[in-house]
Amino acid sequence: MSVILGIESSCDETAAAVVEDQHVRSSVVATQHELHERFGGVVPEIASRAHIERITPVVRAALQEADVSLDDIDAVAVAHRPGLIGSLLVGVSAAKALAWSRNLPLFGIDHVVAHLFAVELDAEAIAYPALGLVVSGGHTNLFLMQDAGTIGLMGRTIDDAAGEAFDKTAAMLALEYPGGPAIERLARLGDAQAVDFPIARLERESLDFSFSGVKTAMLYAVRGTPQGRGAKARFPRTIEDVSEQRKADLAASFQRAVVDAIILKLERAIEGREGDGVTVRSLVVGGGVASNGHLRERLAEVASRHNVALRIAEKQYCVDNAAMIAAAALHRLASGACDDLNLAAAVSGAWAQL
Ligand code: KG4
Ligand code: ZN
């Protein structure tokens, strides 16, 4: 039996968790949304300072809730990339201090890949080969998972992440931050066919995503077509001029377009692998946007159409948390190779390109 202490601080949640063989004994998440809300996005300096204040109480709370002490921990795992460098450094430093003082193995875990392993928490292991989709505020990535240790990047966003598009659209519609849940709620009152937002297909074989087109189309739908160019451009309307029903229609149509774009690339990926003679056995989905009900419904259709097992993380493990960091580390623990105290934090991921 292995008990892992996971630590996560890559963006704006400070989190710690105790996971015992995929079973979550505690998962504590201190969100900073209230600190960033009035800026409409995460302010890196504020985030790092808040992580420093919260990391020790959050780790302590995770140990307490799991009813364990540091003596019971077998390894420390920390998200060390990708993310905001100042934020990552807080978690990485805390993890190193704990590993060093207790002489425990240390594992630096990729935050984005960990979003995939969130599906194994309190659940069965992933059946391989699997397609992995991470849709979050910072990332939109499609992976081929040959096994737990062989994960290659197949596609990524070439501009905004899916969650970022939700957040920016919510700001245009004057909804609260983070925007995803607010758009989903409003979309329930609207007509998803009302506006035909563009869906970026990119080149015929491409598995990349692009959400900047739909974002610009949304800006024009809300404010009207701008008159003049560049800094002199003036919009004929403001959000104040848009009726509540129209806002709901825009939210529903936007959500449909983003979900359609994601589904399009997923089906392309599944069919492409079939063409290569690889039968995908599972579709593994994680990240904050994976808590979206409309996306979940459409994913279920794709999975049944292609006869693959759909594995979506539980909603509490879709958004950033530390249990998923520990879940990913369990696979590393099995293989025996841990990191040393030189482990560096890094802004970008380092995924092998397929
Ligand atoms: O995974 P996450 O917590 O953080 C990152 O690693 O980025 O994802 C946060 C993102 C935000 O952009 C948020 O608006 C989006 O996930 N999100 C949603 C929903 N809940 C959260 N997007 C669409 N529908 C939702 N229900
Ligand atoms: Zn994340």
Tab-separated table of C-alpha atoms and ligand atoms in Angstrom:
chain	number	residue	atom	x	y	z
A	1	MET	CA	0.000	0.000	0.000
A	2	SER	CA	1.268	3.459	-0.906
A	3	VAL	CA	0.192	6.695	0.696
A	4	ILE	CA	1.066	9.772	-1.342
A	5	LEU	CA	0.898	13.408	-0.332
A	6	GLY	CA	0.042	15.478	-3.417
A	7	ILE	CA	0.645	19.223	-3.702
A	8	GLU	CA	-0.723	21.573	-6.376
A	9	SER	CA	-0.085	25.306	-6.768
A	10	SER	CA	0.340	25.839	-10.514
A	11	CYS	CA	-2.262	28.552	-10.978
A	12	ASP	CA	-4.845	29.964	-8.581
A	13	GLU	CA	-5.721	27.079	-6.282
A	14	THR	CA	-3.547	25.987	-3.390
A	15	ALA	CA	-4.249	22.299	-2.903
A	16	ALA	CA	-3.012	19.264	-0.994
A	17	ALA	CA	-4.347	15.718	-0.860
A	18	VAL	CA	-3.606	12.342	0.643
A	19	VAL	CA	-4.224	9.440	-1.740
A	20	GLU	CA	-3.800	5.796	-0.804
A	21	ASP	CA	-3.684	3.469	-3.812
A	22	GLN	CA	-6.097	5.656	-5.886
A	23	HIS	CA	-8.401	6.054	-2.913
A	24	VAL	CA	-8.765	9.705	-1.899
A	25	ARG	CA	-8.344	10.035	1.852
A	26	SER	CA	-8.451	13.834	1.723
A	27	SER	CA	-8.468	16.574	-0.889
A	28	VAL	CA	-8.227	20.164	0.269
A	29	VAL	CA	-8.488	23.012	-2.237
A	30	ALA	CA	-8.150	26.667	-1.230
A	31	THR	CA	-9.321	28.652	-4.205
A	32	GLN	CA	-8.203	32.216	-4.808
A	33	HIS	CA	-11.118	33.181	-7.077
A	34	GLU	CA	-12.196	35.960	-4.739
A	35	LEU	CA	-8.736	37.584	-4.994
A	36	HIS	CA	-8.684	37.639	-8.809
A	37	GLU	CA	-12.354	38.199	-9.616
A	38	ARG	CA	-12.225	41.982	-9.865
A	39	PHE	CA	-9.333	41.754	-12.350
A	40	GLY	CA	-11.262	39.310	-14.585
A	41	GLY	CA	-8.327	36.852	-14.615
A	42	VAL	CA	-5.469	35.507	-12.513
A	43	VAL	CA	-2.862	38.098	-11.426
A	44	PRO	CA	0.403	36.121	-11.067
A	45	GLU	CA	1.907	38.226	-8.243
A	46	ILE	CA	-1.242	38.021	-6.145
A	47	ALA	CA	-1.449	34.266	-6.814
A	48	SER	CA	2.105	33.518	-5.632
A	49	ARG	CA	1.692	35.571	-2.477
A	50	ALA	CA	-1.585	33.819	-1.642
A	51	HIS	CA	0.041	30.387	-2.215
A	52	ILE	CA	2.789	31.275	0.272
A	53	GLU	CA	0.211	32.162	2.922
A	54	ARG	CA	-1.937	29.093	2.303
A	55	ILE	CA	0.412	26.217	1.521
A	56	THR	CA	1.265	25.186	5.094
A	57	PRO	CA	-2.317	25.337	6.461
A	58	VAL	CA	-3.593	23.485	3.373
A	59	VAL	CA	-1.034	20.651	3.716
A	60	ARG	CA	-1.776	20.429	7.423
A	61	ALA	CA	-5.534	20.268	6.741
A	62	ALA	CA	-5.047	17.494	4.156
A	63	LEU	CA	-3.068	15.382	6.644
A	64	GLN	CA	-5.604	16.043	9.384
A	65	GLU	CA	-8.633	15.204	7.213
A	66	ALA	CA	-6.980	11.967	6.103
A	67	ASP	CA	-6.211	11.227	9.735
A	68	VAL	CA	-2.532	10.591	9.011
A	69	SER	CA	0.752	12.160	10.086
A	70	LEU	CA	3.879	12.706	7.990
A	71	ASP	CA	5.128	9.372	9.381
A	72	ASP	CA	2.438	7.594	7.348
A	73	ILE	CA	3.396	9.208	4.013
A	74	ASP	CA	5.401	7.130	1.503
A	75	ALA	CA	6.122	9.824	-1.108
A	76	VAL	CA	5.553	13.493	-1.919
A	77	ALA	CA	4.270	14.494	-5.370
A	78	VAL	CA	4.071	18.038	-6.671
A	79	ALA	CA	2.891	19.733	-9.867
A	80	HIS	CA	6.125	21.266	-11.195
A	81	ARG	CA	4.965	22.249	-14.711
A	82	PRO	CA	3.307	23.854	-16.629
A	83	GLY	CA	1.942	26.938	-14.878
A	84	LEU	CA	2.770	30.332	-13.436
A	85	ILE	CA	6.378	30.167	-12.353
A	86	GLY	CA	5.953	32.057	-9.082
A	87	SER	CA	2.978	29.884	-8.148
A	88	LEU	CA	4.678	26.595	-9.069
A	89	LEU	CA	7.742	27.495	-7.023
A	90	VAL	CA	5.707	27.676	-3.818
A	91	GLY	CA	4.406	24.111	-4.158
A	92	VAL	CA	7.745	22.774	-5.400
A	93	SER	CA	9.622	24.358	-2.467
A	94	ALA	CA	7.125	23.012	0.055
A	95	ALA	CA	7.317	19.518	-1.460
A	96	LYS	CA	11.130	19.560	-1.454
A	97	ALA	CA	11.229	20.680	2.170
A	98	LEU	CA	8.894	17.865	3.207
A	99	ALA	CA	10.705	15.232	1.129
A	100	TRP	CA	14.115	16.335	2.429
A	101	SER	CA	13.136	16.580	6.088
A	102	ARG	CA	11.396	13.172	6.055
A	103	ASN	CA	13.738	11.487	3.600
A	104	LEU	CA	10.839	10.650	1.275
A	105	PRO	CA	10.902	10.105	-2.493
A	106	LEU	CA	9.899	13.240	-4.430
A	107	PHE	CA	7.961	13.203	-7.718
A	108	GLY	CA	7.602	16.210	-10.019
A	109	ILE	CA	4.345	15.732	-11.910
A	110	ASP	CA	3.072	17.357	-15.094
A	111	HIS	CA	-0.128	19.189	-14.140
A	112	VAL	CA	-1.846	18.648	-17.508
A	113	VAL	CA	-1.144	14.920	-17.640
A	114	ALA	CA	-2.330	14.684	-14.024
A	115	HIS	CA	-5.749	16.010	-15.156
A	116	LEU	CA	-6.055	12.703	-17.082
A	117	PHE	CA	-5.196	10.498	-14.116
A	118	ALA	CA	-7.945	12.218	-12.094
A	119	VAL	CA	-10.309	9.645	-13.670
A	120	GLU	CA	-8.627	6.871	-11.667
A	121	LEU	CA	-9.405	8.449	-8.294
A	122	ASP	CA	-11.742	6.154	-6.358
A	123	ALA	CA	-12.254	4.314	-9.652
A	124	GLU	CA	-10.745	1.609	-11.809
A	125	ALA	CA	-7.546	1.904	-13.833
A	126	ILE	CA	-7.582	3.288	-17.380
A	127	ALA	CA	-7.764	0.686	-20.178
A	128	TYR	CA	-5.130	1.401	-22.859
A	129	PRO	CA	-4.644	2.575	-25.540
A	130	ALA	CA	-6.619	5.661	-24.564
A	131	LEU	CA	-7.281	9.073	-26.023
A	132	GLY	CA	-6.766	11.770	-23.416
A	133	LEU	CA	-8.449	15.156	-23.629
A	134	VAL	CA	-7.615	17.967	-21.217
A	135	VAL	CA	-9.853	21.018	-21.467
A	136	SER	CA	-9.074	23.625	-18.856
A	137	GLY	CA	-8.562	27.335	-18.364
A	138	GLY	CA	-4.948	27.129	-19.496
A	139	HIS	CA	-4.897	24.081	-21.771
A	140	THR	CA	-6.704	22.255	-24.537
A	141	ASN	CA	-4.669	19.175	-25.360
A	142	LEU	CA	-5.319	15.857	-27.015
A	143	PHE	CA	-3.019	12.974	-26.059
A	144	LEU	CA	-2.547	9.383	-27.123
A	145	MET	CA	-1.947	7.322	-23.988
A	146	GLN	CA	-0.287	4.049	-24.961
A	147	ASP	CA	0.136	3.220	-21.283
A	148	ALA	CA	0.504	5.217	-18.079
A	149	GLY	CA	4.103	6.120	-18.891
A	150	THR	CA	3.887	6.603	-22.676
A	151	ILE	CA	1.811	9.662	-23.416
A	152	GLY	CA	2.250	11.653	-26.637
A	153	LEU	CA	0.721	14.952	-27.713
A	154	MET	CA	-1.568	14.725	-30.764
A	155	GLY	CA	-3.160	18.161	-30.771
A	156	ARG	CA	-3.309	21.416	-28.842
A	157	THR	CA	-4.865	24.827	-29.087
A	158	ILE	CA	-3.040	27.221	-31.358
A	159	ASP	CA	-4.479	30.250	-29.538
A	160	ASP	CA	-6.895	30.345	-26.571
A	161	ALA	CA	-7.687	27.398	-24.335
A	162	ALA	CA	-11.338	26.250	-24.247
A	163	GLY	CA	-11.807	27.453	-20.660
A	164	GLU	CA	-10.159	30.761	-21.478
A	165	ALA	CA	-12.722	31.231	-24.291
A	166	PHE	CA	-15.507	30.543	-21.756
A	167	ASP	CA	-13.971	33.052	-19.324
A	168	LYS	CA	-13.501	35.782	-21.947
A	169	THR	CA	-17.001	35.261	-23.342
A	170	ALA	CA	-18.441	35.469	-19.841
A	171	ALA	CA	-16.617	38.784	-19.365
A	172	MET	CA	-18.136	40.077	-22.642
A	173	LEU	CA	-21.598	39.051	-21.387
A	174	ALA	CA	-20.873	40.742	-18.016
A	175	LEU	CA	-21.123	37.445	-16.121
A	176	GLU	CA	-19.046	36.506	-13.106
A	177	TYR	CA	-15.540	34.941	-13.085
A	178	PRO	CA	-14.691	32.107	-13.674
A	179	GLY	CA	-16.984	32.171	-16.655
A	180	GLY	CA	-17.563	28.493	-17.510
A	181	PRO	CA	-20.187	27.688	-14.873
A	182	ALA	CA	-21.906	31.080	-15.448
A	183	ILE	CA	-22.176	30.467	-19.214
A	184	GLU	CA	-23.469	26.941	-18.634
A	185	ARG	CA	-26.214	28.227	-16.310
A	186	LEU	CA	-27.270	31.007	-18.689
A	187	ALA	CA	-27.130	28.670	-21.708
A	188	ARG	CA	-29.936	26.582	-20.209
A	189	LEU	CA	-32.297	29.524	-20.831
A	190	GLY	CA	-31.179	30.123	-24.421
A	191	ASP	CA	-31.498	28.748	-27.946
A	192	ALA	CA	-28.267	26.996	-28.995
A	193	GLN	CA	-29.180	27.424	-32.691
A	194	ALA	CA	-29.755	31.183	-32.463
A	195	VAL	CA	-26.267	32.215	-33.656
A	196	ASP	CA	-24.063	30.242	-36.021
A	197	PHE	CA	-20.631	30.770	-34.453
A	198	PRO	CA	-17.629	29.586	-36.494
A	199	ILE	CA	-16.014	26.233	-35.718
A	200	ALA	CA	-12.310	26.054	-36.597
A	201	ARG	CA	-11.608	22.860	-38.525
A	202	LEU	CA	-8.027	23.814	-39.527
A	203	GLU	CA	-6.275	21.533	-42.045
A	204	ARG	CA	-7.940	18.263	-42.985
A	205	GLU	CA	-5.821	16.057	-40.726
A	206	SER	CA	-5.207	18.596	-37.984
A	207	LEU	CA	-6.022	17.663	-34.411
A	208	ASP	CA	-5.256	21.179	-33.182
A	209	PHE	CA	-7.894	23.523	-31.801
A	210	SER	CA	-8.530	27.234	-32.277
A	211	PHE	CA	-10.976	29.301	-30.256
A	212	SER	CA	-9.981	32.842	-31.179
A	213	GLY	CA	-12.443	32.973	-34.119
A	214	VAL	CA	-15.472	32.148	-31.996
A	215	LYS	CA	-14.299	34.671	-29.397
A	216	THR	CA	-14.095	37.489	-31.963
A	217	ALA	CA	-17.460	36.474	-33.439
A	218	MET	CA	-18.910	36.698	-29.928
A	219	LEU	CA	-17.453	40.180	-29.453
A	220	TYR	CA	-19.118	41.366	-32.659
A	221	ALA	CA	-22.390	39.609	-31.785
A	222	VAL	CA	-22.499	41.441	-28.442
A	223	ARG	CA	-21.158	44.873	-29.425
A	224	GLY	CA	-21.951	45.045	-33.181
A	225	THR	CA	-19.467	45.373	-36.040
A	226	PRO	CA	-16.804	47.965	-35.117
A	227	GLN	CA	-16.538	51.202	-37.060
A	228	GLY	CA	-12.985	52.380	-37.714
A	229	ARG	CA	-9.755	50.433	-37.234
A	230	GLY	CA	-7.254	49.648	-34.500
A	231	ALA	CA	-7.330	51.884	-31.422
A	232	LYS	CA	-9.897	54.145	-33.118
A	233	ALA	CA	-12.445	51.326	-33.578
A	234	ARG	CA	-15.804	52.113	-32.012
A	235	PHE	CA	-18.532	49.559	-31.306
A	236	PRO	CA	-22.136	50.597	-31.883
A	237	ARG	CA	-23.471	48.750	-28.787
A	238	THR	CA	-22.534	47.873	-25.211
A	239	ILE	CA	-23.656	44.848	-23.205
A	240	GLU	CA	-26.270	47.137	-21.576
A	241	ASP	CA	-28.115	47.236	-24.921
A	242	VAL	CA	-28.409	43.429	-25.134
A	243	SER	CA	-31.624	41.825	-23.815
A	244	GLU	CA	-31.512	39.027	-21.246
A	245	GLN	CA	-32.971	36.567	-23.766
A	246	ARG	CA	-30.369	37.491	-26.382
A	247	LYS	CA	-27.592	37.011	-23.809
A	248	ALA	CA	-28.918	33.525	-23.047
A	249	ASP	CA	-29.088	32.725	-26.780
A	250	LEU	CA	-25.490	33.910	-27.228
A	251	ALA	CA	-24.308	31.806	-24.267
A	252	ALA	CA	-26.089	28.682	-25.553
A	253	SER	CA	-24.832	29.136	-29.124
A	254	PHE	CA	-21.274	29.781	-27.934
A	255	GLN	CA	-21.307	26.681	-25.727
A	256	ARG	CA	-22.586	24.598	-28.647
A	257	ALA	CA	-19.846	25.903	-30.964
A	258	VAL	CA	-17.017	25.214	-28.491
A	259	VAL	CA	-18.334	21.742	-27.691
A	260	ASP	CA	-18.864	20.975	-31.416
A	261	ALA	CA	-15.238	21.965	-32.087
A	262	ILE	CA	-13.959	19.673	-29.337
A	263	ILE	CA	-16.121	16.752	-30.478
A	264	LEU	CA	-15.053	17.225	-34.108
A	265	LYS	CA	-11.357	16.798	-33.230
A	266	LEU	CA	-12.014	13.896	-30.891
A	267	GLU	CA	-13.861	11.957	-33.575
A	268	ARG	CA	-11.123	12.798	-36.068
A	269	ALA	CA	-8.569	11.411	-33.594
A	270	ILE	CA	-10.507	8.199	-32.900
A	271	GLU	CA	-11.129	7.573	-36.594
A	272	GLY	CA	-7.507	8.416	-37.426
A	273	ARG	CA	-6.233	5.818	-34.940
A	274	GLU	CA	-8.685	3.272	-36.363
A	275	GLY	CA	-7.189	4.054	-39.784
A	276	ASP	CA	-3.740	3.268	-38.318
A	277	GLY	CA	-5.040	-0.049	-36.995
A	278	VAL	CA	-5.094	1.113	-33.345
A	279	THR	CA	-8.342	0.468	-31.488
A	280	VAL	CA	-8.801	3.094	-28.813
A	281	ARG	CA	-10.271	1.472	-25.711
A	282	SER	CA	-10.954	4.518	-23.555
A	283	LEU	CA	-11.671	8.183	-23.852
A	284	VAL	CA	-10.178	9.945	-20.827
A	285	VAL	CA	-11.324	13.498	-20.152
A	286	GLY	CA	-10.256	16.001	-17.497
A	287	GLY	CA	-9.828	19.708	-16.781
A	288	GLY	CA	-12.270	22.353	-15.571
A	289	VAL	CA	-14.321	22.471	-18.796
A	290	ALA	CA	-14.983	18.716	-18.465
A	291	SER	CA	-17.477	19.599	-15.730
A	292	ASN	CA	-19.695	21.175	-18.430
A	293	GLY	CA	-22.940	19.210	-18.720
A	294	HIS	CA	-23.411	19.766	-22.458
A	295	LEU	CA	-19.848	18.578	-23.188
A	296	ARG	CA	-20.397	15.513	-20.988
A	297	GLU	CA	-23.570	14.594	-22.903
A	298	ARG	CA	-21.849	14.925	-26.266
A	299	LEU	CA	-18.837	12.906	-25.050
A	300	ALA	CA	-21.175	10.110	-23.980
A	301	GLU	CA	-22.617	9.998	-27.531
A	302	VAL	CA	-19.140	9.849	-29.097
A	303	ALA	CA	-18.045	7.089	-26.731
A	304	SER	CA	-21.059	4.929	-27.465
A	305	ARG	CA	-20.835	5.569	-31.227
A	306	HIS	CA	-17.201	4.381	-31.250
A	307	ASN	CA	-17.631	1.754	-28.583
A	308	VAL	CA	-14.977	3.157	-26.228
A	309	ALA	CA	-15.190	3.448	-22.445
A	310	LEU	CA	-15.814	7.046	-21.403
A	311	ARG	CA	-13.801	8.053	-18.359
A	312	ILE	CA	-14.511	11.581	-17.149
A	313	ALA	CA	-13.158	12.814	-13.857
A	314	GLU	CA	-15.674	13.486	-11.097
A	315	LYS	CA	-16.557	17.185	-11.095
A	316	GLN	CA	-14.551	17.960	-7.950
A	317	TYR	CA	-11.480	16.396	-9.643
A	318	CYS	CA	-12.040	18.113	-13.017
A	319	VAL	CA	-10.985	21.482	-11.626
A	320	ASP	CA	-7.502	21.909	-10.196
A	321	ASN	CA	-6.823	19.696	-7.180
A	322	ALA	CA	-3.926	17.816	-5.632
A	323	ALA	CA	-5.485	14.332	-5.549
A	324	MET	CA	-4.876	14.057	-9.310
A	325	ILE	CA	-1.188	14.920	-8.759
A	326	ALA	CA	-0.921	12.030	-6.312
A	327	ALA	CA	-2.860	9.726	-8.696
A	328	ALA	CA	-0.333	10.403	-11.460
A	329	ALA	CA	2.570	9.851	-9.059
A	330	LEU	CA	1.339	6.375	-8.129
A	331	HIS	CA	2.352	5.216	-11.614
A	332	ARG	CA	5.814	6.698	-11.165
A	333	LEU	CA	6.165	5.103	-7.734
A	334	ALA	CA	5.489	1.720	-9.315
A	335	SER	CA	8.334	2.246	-11.795
A	336	GLY	CA	10.722	3.304	-9.034
A	337	ALA	CA	12.372	6.391	-10.597
A	338	CYS	CA	11.921	9.484	-8.454
A	339	ASP	CA	13.235	13.040	-8.791
A	340	ASP	CA	15.909	14.643	-6.664
A	341	LEU	CA	16.015	17.960	-4.837
A	342	ASN	CA	17.192	19.722	-8.014
A	343	LEU	CA	13.679	19.338	-9.423
A	344	ALA	CA	12.905	22.580	-11.285
A	345	ALA	CA	9.595	24.323	-11.832
A	346	ALA	CA	8.852	25.113	-15.490
A	347	VAL	CA	6.363	27.377	-17.258
A	348	SER	CA	5.700	24.944	-20.122
A	349	GLY	CA	4.903	21.268	-20.397
A	350	ALA	CA	7.380	18.925	-22.098
A	351	TRP	CA	5.147	16.450	-23.884
A	352	ALA	CA	6.581	14.142	-26.491
A	353	GLN	CA	5.072	15.169	-29.847
A	354	LEU	CA	3.502	12.373	-31.829
B	1	KG4	O1	-8.716	22.849	-14.709
B	1	KG4	P1	-9.017	24.203	-14.195
B	1	KG4	O2	-9.568	24.339	-12.802
B	1	KG4	O3	-7.774	25.133	-14.248
B	1	KG4	C1	-6.761	25.086	-15.181
B	1	KG4	O4	-5.882	24.190	-15.078
B	1	KG4	O5	-6.809	25.946	-16.077
B	1	KG4	O6	-10.035	24.865	-15.241
B	1	KG4	C2	-10.628	26.097	-15.024
B	1	KG4	C3	-11.430	26.445	-16.267
B	1	KG4	C4	-11.965	27.888	-16.273
B	1	KG4	O7	-11.657	28.471	-17.507
B	1	KG4	C5	-13.465	27.701	-16.103
B	1	KG4	O8	-14.234	28.729	-16.717
B	1	KG4	C6	-13.691	26.358	-16.767
B	1	KG4	O9	-12.573	25.585	-16.386
B	1	KG4	N1	-14.920	25.725	-16.305
B	1	KG4	C7	-15.977	25.467	-17.112
B	1	KG4	C8	-16.995	24.917	-16.279
B	1	KG4	N2	-16.499	24.841	-15.001
B	1	KG4	C9	-15.225	25.335	-15.053
B	1	KG4	N3	-16.147	25.666	-18.431
B	1	KG4	C10	-17.350	25.312	-18.951
B	1	KG4	N4	-18.379	24.805	-18.228
B	1	KG4	C11	-18.239	24.581	-16.894
B	1	KG4	N5	-19.241	24.075	-16.187
B	2	ZN	ZN	-5.596	22.513	-14.442
